[in-house]
Short mmCIF file of C-alpha atoms in Angstrom, two decimals:
data_model
loop_
_atom_site.label_atom_id
_atom_site.label_comp_id
_atom_site.label_asym_id
_atom_site.label_seq_id
_atom_site.Cartn_x
_atom_site.Cartn_y
_atom_site.Cartn_z
CA MET A 1199 -25.49 -12.40 22.68
CA THR A 1200 -21.80 -12.11 23.37
CA LEU A 1201 -19.33 -11.77 20.52
CA PRO A 1202 -17.69 -15.21 21.09
CA LEU A 1203 -21.12 -16.83 20.99
CA LEU A 1204 -21.94 -14.92 17.82
CA LEU A 1205 -18.73 -16.00 16.14
CA SER A 1206 -19.41 -19.59 17.08
CA ALA A 1207 -22.90 -19.30 15.62
CA CYS A 1208 -21.52 -17.74 12.44
CA ARG A 1209 -19.06 -20.58 11.98
CA ARG A 1210 -21.86 -23.14 12.32
CA PHE A 1211 -24.00 -21.07 9.99
CA ALA A 1212 -21.24 -20.93 7.37
CA LEU A 1213 -20.94 -24.70 7.51
CA ALA A 1214 -24.70 -25.08 7.14
CA GLY A 1215 -24.63 -22.65 4.24
CA MET A 1216 -22.03 -24.72 2.41
CA LEU A 1217 -24.28 -27.73 2.71
CA LEU A 1218 -27.39 -25.83 1.62
CA TYR A 1219 -26.13 -23.89 -1.37
CA SER A 1220 -26.29 -26.86 -3.65
CA GLY A 1221 -30.06 -26.66 -3.13
CA VAL A 1222 -30.60 -22.89 -3.10
CA ALA A 1223 -27.96 -21.49 -5.44
CA ALA A 1224 -30.48 -21.45 -8.26
CA ALA A 1225 -32.41 -18.80 -6.34
CA ALA A 1226 -29.42 -16.48 -5.96
CA THR A 1227 -29.08 -13.42 -8.15
CA GLY A 1228 -25.63 -14.02 -9.44
CA GLY A 1229 -23.24 -12.02 -7.27
CA THR A 1230 -25.16 -8.78 -6.93
CA GLU A 1231 -24.43 -6.83 -3.80
CA GLY A 1232 -26.75 -4.32 -2.20
CA GLY A 1233 -29.64 -3.55 0.03
CA GLY A 1234 -33.31 -3.62 -0.92
CA GLY A 1235 -32.98 -1.04 -3.66
CA ASN A 1236 -35.98 1.20 -4.28
CA ASN A 1237 -36.96 0.35 -0.75
CA THR A 1238 -38.64 -2.83 -2.02
CA LYS A 1239 -36.95 -5.51 0.11
CA ALA A 1240 -37.93 -9.00 -0.99
CA ALA A 1241 -37.31 -12.86 -0.31
CA SER A 1242 -36.27 -16.16 -2.01
CA SER A 1243 -36.72 -19.80 -2.78
CA SER A 1244 -39.29 -21.26 -0.44
CA ASN A 1245 -39.21 -25.02 -0.14
CA ASP A 1246 -35.49 -25.58 -0.73
CA THR A 1247 -34.47 -24.42 2.76
CA LYS A 1248 -36.61 -25.57 5.67
CA THR A 1249 -36.32 -24.11 9.15
CA ASN A 1250 -36.27 -26.73 11.88
CA ALA A 1251 -36.30 -24.85 15.16
CA THR A 1252 -36.54 -27.94 17.31
CA SER A 1253 -33.91 -30.10 15.62
CA ASP A 1254 -30.66 -30.89 17.37
CA ALA A 1255 -28.88 -30.79 14.04
CA VAL A 1256 -27.54 -27.58 12.52
CA SER A 1257 -30.50 -25.77 10.97
CA VAL A 1258 -31.03 -22.59 9.00
CA VAL A 1259 -33.41 -20.08 10.53
CA ARG A 1260 -34.87 -17.99 7.75
CA GLY A 1261 -37.14 -14.99 7.52
CA VAL A 1262 -38.58 -12.36 5.21
CA ASP A 1263 -38.89 -8.61 5.23
CA VAL A 1264 -41.90 -6.83 3.81
CA SER A 1265 -43.33 -3.42 3.07
CA ARG A 1266 -46.13 -1.94 0.98
CA TRP A 1267 -44.56 -3.51 -2.11
CA GLN A 1268 -45.78 -6.95 -0.98
CA LYS A 1269 -49.29 -5.58 -0.30
CA GLU A 1270 -51.56 -7.95 1.66
CA VAL A 1271 -49.61 -10.95 2.87
CA ASP A 1272 -51.28 -14.23 3.88
CA TRP A 1273 -49.27 -14.77 7.06
CA ALA A 1274 -50.93 -18.14 7.76
CA GLN A 1275 -49.38 -19.50 4.57
CA VAL A 1276 -46.06 -17.80 5.31
CA SER A 1277 -45.97 -19.47 8.72
CA GLU A 1278 -46.69 -22.85 7.16
CA ALA A 1279 -43.74 -22.27 4.80
CA GLN A 1280 -41.53 -22.43 7.91
CA VAL A 1281 -40.61 -18.76 8.01
CA SER A 1282 -39.40 -18.02 11.56
CA PHE A 1283 -39.18 -14.23 11.54
CA ALA A 1284 -40.24 -11.14 9.61
CA PHE A 1285 -38.97 -7.60 9.54
CA ILE A 1286 -41.74 -5.14 8.69
CA LYS A 1287 -41.35 -1.63 7.35
CA ALA A 1288 -42.95 0.87 9.71
CA THR A 1289 -41.75 4.34 8.74
CA GLU A 1290 -39.61 6.36 6.34
CA GLY A 1291 -37.97 9.72 6.92
CA ASP A 1292 -40.12 12.05 9.01
CA TYR A 1293 -43.47 11.73 7.24
CA ARG A 1294 -44.23 8.35 5.67
CA LEU A 1295 -46.02 5.49 7.41
CA ASP A 1296 -46.10 2.18 5.57
CA PRO A 1297 -49.81 1.57 4.87
CA PHE A 1298 -49.53 -2.17 5.58
CA PHE A 1299 -47.50 -1.90 8.78
CA ALA A 1300 -50.35 -2.22 11.29
CA ARG A 1301 -51.81 -5.27 9.55
CA ASN A 1302 -48.45 -6.99 9.12
CA TRP A 1303 -47.46 -6.19 12.71
CA GLU A 1304 -50.55 -7.85 14.16
CA GLU A 1305 -50.75 -10.78 11.74
CA THR A 1306 -47.15 -11.90 12.21
CA ARG A 1307 -47.60 -12.12 15.97
CA ARG A 1308 -50.96 -13.87 15.60
CA HIS A 1309 -49.38 -16.57 13.46
CA GLY A 1310 -46.37 -17.13 15.70
CA ILE A 1311 -43.76 -15.42 13.51
CA LYS A 1312 -41.17 -13.36 15.37
CA ARG A 1313 -41.56 -9.79 14.23
CA GLY A 1314 -39.34 -6.73 14.00
CA ALA A 1315 -40.02 -3.19 12.76
CA TYR A 1316 -37.70 -1.10 10.62
CA HIS A 1317 -37.28 2.56 9.74
CA PHE A 1318 -36.03 3.64 6.31
CA TYR A 1319 -33.52 6.42 7.02
CA LYS A 1320 -33.33 9.63 4.97
CA PRO A 1321 -30.00 11.43 5.58
CA GLU A 1322 -31.33 14.85 4.58
CA THR A 1323 -34.17 14.72 7.12
CA PRO A 1324 -33.70 15.93 10.72
CA VAL A 1325 -32.85 12.90 12.81
CA GLU A 1326 -35.04 14.01 15.74
CA GLU A 1327 -38.12 13.95 13.53
CA GLN A 1328 -37.24 10.49 12.25
CA VAL A 1329 -36.91 9.19 15.80
CA LYS A 1330 -40.23 10.77 16.74
CA LEU A 1331 -42.06 9.20 13.81
CA PHE A 1332 -40.73 5.70 14.50
CA THR A 1333 -41.25 5.69 18.26
CA SER A 1334 -44.77 7.10 17.92
CA THR A 1335 -45.64 4.34 15.45
CA VAL A 1336 -44.03 1.19 16.85
CA THR A 1337 -44.92 -0.45 20.18
CA LEU A 1338 -42.62 -3.30 21.16
CA GLU A 1339 -43.73 -6.28 23.22
CA SER A 1340 -41.81 -9.14 24.78
CA GLY A 1341 -40.68 -11.59 22.12
CA ASP A 1342 -40.31 -8.92 19.43
CA LEU A 1343 -37.02 -8.44 17.61
CA PRO A 1344 -35.09 -5.20 18.24
CA PRO A 1345 -35.85 -2.15 16.07
CA VAL A 1346 -33.94 -1.85 12.80
CA LEU A 1347 -32.46 1.21 11.13
CA ASP A 1348 -32.43 0.71 7.34
CA LEU A 1349 -29.46 2.53 5.76
CA GLU A 1350 -29.45 2.48 1.96
CA VAL A 1351 -29.32 6.02 0.60
CA THR A 1352 -27.02 9.03 0.80
CA ASP A 1353 -27.47 12.73 0.14
CA ARG A 1354 -24.98 15.16 -1.39
CA SER A 1355 -25.62 17.68 1.34
CA VAL A 1356 -24.64 15.21 4.10
CA SER A 1357 -20.98 14.23 4.53
CA PRO A 1358 -20.05 10.70 5.62
CA GLU A 1359 -18.99 12.10 8.98
CA GLN A 1360 -22.32 13.85 9.50
CA LEU A 1361 -24.19 10.76 8.31
CA ARG A 1362 -22.49 8.62 10.96
CA LYS A 1363 -23.10 11.25 13.63
CA ASP A 1364 -26.81 11.40 12.82
CA VAL A 1365 -27.11 7.62 12.57
CA ARG A 1366 -25.60 7.28 16.02
CA ALA A 1367 -28.05 9.89 17.33
CA TRP A 1368 -30.99 7.83 15.96
CA LEU A 1369 -29.62 4.61 17.40
CA GLU A 1370 -29.01 6.08 20.84
CA ALA A 1371 -32.39 7.80 21.01
CA VAL A 1372 -34.23 4.63 20.02
CA THR A 1373 -32.18 2.61 22.51
CA ALA A 1374 -33.15 5.03 25.26
CA TYR A 1375 -36.82 4.84 24.29
CA TYR A 1376 -37.21 1.07 24.05
CA GLY A 1377 -34.39 -0.13 26.29
CA VAL A 1378 -32.88 -2.38 23.57
CA ARG A 1379 -30.20 -1.64 20.99
CA PRO A 1380 -31.37 -1.49 17.38
CA ILE A 1381 -29.93 -3.54 14.54
CA ILE A 1382 -28.37 -1.79 11.52
CA TYR A 1383 -29.55 -2.95 8.09
CA THR A 1384 -27.46 -2.07 5.06
CA GLY A 1385 -25.98 -3.43 1.84
CA GLN A 1386 -22.45 -4.81 1.66
CA ASN A 1387 -21.14 -1.89 -0.41
CA TYR A 1388 -22.83 0.75 1.72
CA TYR A 1389 -21.36 -0.91 4.81
CA ARG A 1390 -17.84 -0.82 3.35
CA ARG A 1391 -18.07 2.82 2.34
CA TYR A 1392 -19.75 4.42 5.33
CA LEU A 1393 -20.17 2.13 8.33
CA LYS A 1394 -17.30 -0.34 8.53
CA GLY A 1395 -15.73 -0.30 11.98
CA TYR A 1396 -17.73 2.70 13.25
CA PHE A 1397 -20.53 0.91 15.13
CA PRO A 1398 -18.96 -2.09 16.92
CA GLU A 1399 -21.57 -2.11 19.67
CA TYR A 1400 -24.42 -2.76 17.24
CA HIS A 1401 -25.26 -5.91 15.30
CA PHE A 1402 -25.64 -5.74 11.53
CA TRP A 1403 -28.12 -7.16 9.07
CA ILE A 1404 -26.38 -7.11 5.70
CA ALA A 1405 -27.74 -7.54 2.18
CA ARG A 1406 -25.31 -9.43 -0.01
CA TYR A 1407 -26.90 -11.16 -2.97
CA SER A 1408 -24.24 -13.79 -3.46
CA ASP A 1409 -23.23 -17.25 -2.31
CA VAL A 1410 -20.57 -15.54 -0.17
CA ALA A 1411 -21.52 -14.52 3.37
CA PRO A 1412 -21.29 -10.84 4.43
CA ASP A 1413 -17.79 -9.50 5.01
CA THR A 1414 -17.39 -7.30 8.09
CA HIS A 1415 -14.65 -5.53 10.03
CA HIS A 1416 -13.16 -7.59 12.87
CA THR A 1417 -14.86 -5.31 15.42
CA ASP A 1418 -18.30 -5.72 13.84
CA SER A 1419 -20.74 -8.62 13.83
CA TRP A 1420 -23.56 -9.51 11.48
CA MET A 1421 -26.64 -11.29 12.77
CA PHE A 1422 -28.79 -11.45 9.63
CA TRP A 1423 -27.88 -12.00 5.99
CA GLN A 1424 -30.28 -10.90 3.25
CA PHE A 1425 -29.46 -13.55 0.69
CA THR A 1426 -31.66 -12.50 -2.23
CA ASP A 1427 -34.33 -9.95 -3.14
CA ARG A 1428 -36.07 -12.15 -5.72
CA GLY A 1429 -37.56 -14.88 -3.62
CA SER A 1430 -40.88 -16.67 -3.64
CA ILE A 1431 -42.77 -17.61 -0.49
CA ALA A 1432 -46.28 -19.07 -0.24
CA GLY A 1433 -48.69 -16.36 0.87
CA ILE A 1434 -46.75 -13.50 -0.73
CA ASN A 1435 -47.79 -12.63 -4.27
CA SER A 1436 -44.66 -10.75 -5.27
CA ALA A 1437 -40.91 -11.01 -4.97
CA VAL A 1438 -39.73 -10.84 -1.37
CA ASP A 1439 -36.34 -10.73 0.36
CA ILE A 1440 -35.15 -13.83 2.14
CA ASN A 1441 -32.89 -13.60 5.17
CA PHE A 1442 -30.82 -16.08 7.16
CA PHE A 1443 -30.08 -15.69 10.88
CA ALA A 1444 -26.55 -16.44 12.09
CA GLY A 1445 -27.57 -18.95 14.74
CA ASP A 1446 -30.32 -21.33 15.75
CA PHE A 1447 -33.89 -20.61 16.81
CA ALA A 1448 -32.99 -20.50 20.51
CA GLN A 1449 -30.39 -17.82 19.83
CA LEU A 1450 -32.91 -15.86 17.75
CA SER A 1451 -35.25 -15.94 20.75
CA GLN A 1452 -32.45 -14.68 23.02
CA LEU A 1453 -32.03 -11.68 20.73
CA CYS A 1454 -35.68 -10.67 21.20
CA VAL A 1455 -37.05 -8.15 23.67
CA PRO A 1456 -37.28 -9.72 27.15
CA GLU A 1457 -40.48 -9.45 29.13
CA PHE A 1458 -39.37 -6.75 31.55
CA VAL A 1459 -38.35 -4.40 28.70
CA ALA A 1460 -41.57 -4.75 26.73
CA TYR A 1461 -42.86 -1.22 26.35
CA SER A 1462 -45.83 0.67 25.03
CA ARG A 1463 -45.69 4.39 24.36
CA TYR A 1464 -48.76 4.65 26.58
CA ASP A 1465 -46.90 3.32 29.63
CA LYS A 1466 -46.03 5.87 32.27
CA GLU A 1467 -42.51 4.57 32.82
CA SER A 1468 -39.80 4.24 30.19
CA PRO A 1469 -38.10 0.85 29.80
CA LEU A 1470 -34.94 2.27 31.33
CA SER A 1471 -36.89 3.32 34.42
CA GLN A 1472 -38.32 -0.19 34.65
CA LEU A 1473 -34.81 -1.60 34.36
CA LYS A 1474 -33.55 0.60 37.19
CA HIS A 1475 -36.24 -0.79 39.48
CA LEU A 1476 -35.17 -4.33 38.67
CA GLN A 1477 -31.44 -3.64 38.77
CA PRO A 1478 -30.84 -0.62 41.04
CA LEU A 1479 -27.62 1.26 40.62
CA PRO A 1480 -25.08 0.91 43.49
#
């Protein structure tokens, strides 16, 4: 999606948000800013905001993100609650696999929910090992959302400059592997302190638990807004994050992995090799 198109979508989204907040403000957490602390990530009020992907009117496209903290999710019920997309925790650092990832990954696709996988980043852990763990765990298919790098924590031994260098290394390695650029997830405060203006070529997913939309540098763009971490959705028996997409359902689909980039780690050719066959260099 080009930046002008994104900005246009954001303006429409802001207008829709103004109209909706009278109905959902009660679910907000009173001005807290941040990103899924304790790596819990959770969602919001369920029936107050309804996704209408086929409507010609301005609509809000909402989703959830889940991890082991939500345990076994009934994705059939989640789908019926008009949830359009779900981000699913896959890995953390260089050693931890989310025990519910495989189930969530298959069930979301089976029930027609657009799915994306995220990696919880540990600054003190070698970035190469974190890339290896994620790419060996997650297989993308056409229609999936791009990978997500979840940035929430810091480490005293890692300077902000080194953090950004390592983050870029993860992003570039994962781009090379899958053939699509990842999305950066972070909280509003973390973004301001460490990321603002440093990654203009990547889209952001920002947690800001407020009735005010995420605030970004003029060179950056946010695609997803995590509105609350204390939501309630049918089919999920614990608090879950709720997220809004800055556009309509058609634009969400455009963001997803196209068919010719869909890639399994068992394929012989990388997605970039496939792309070269389709679009040969001059």
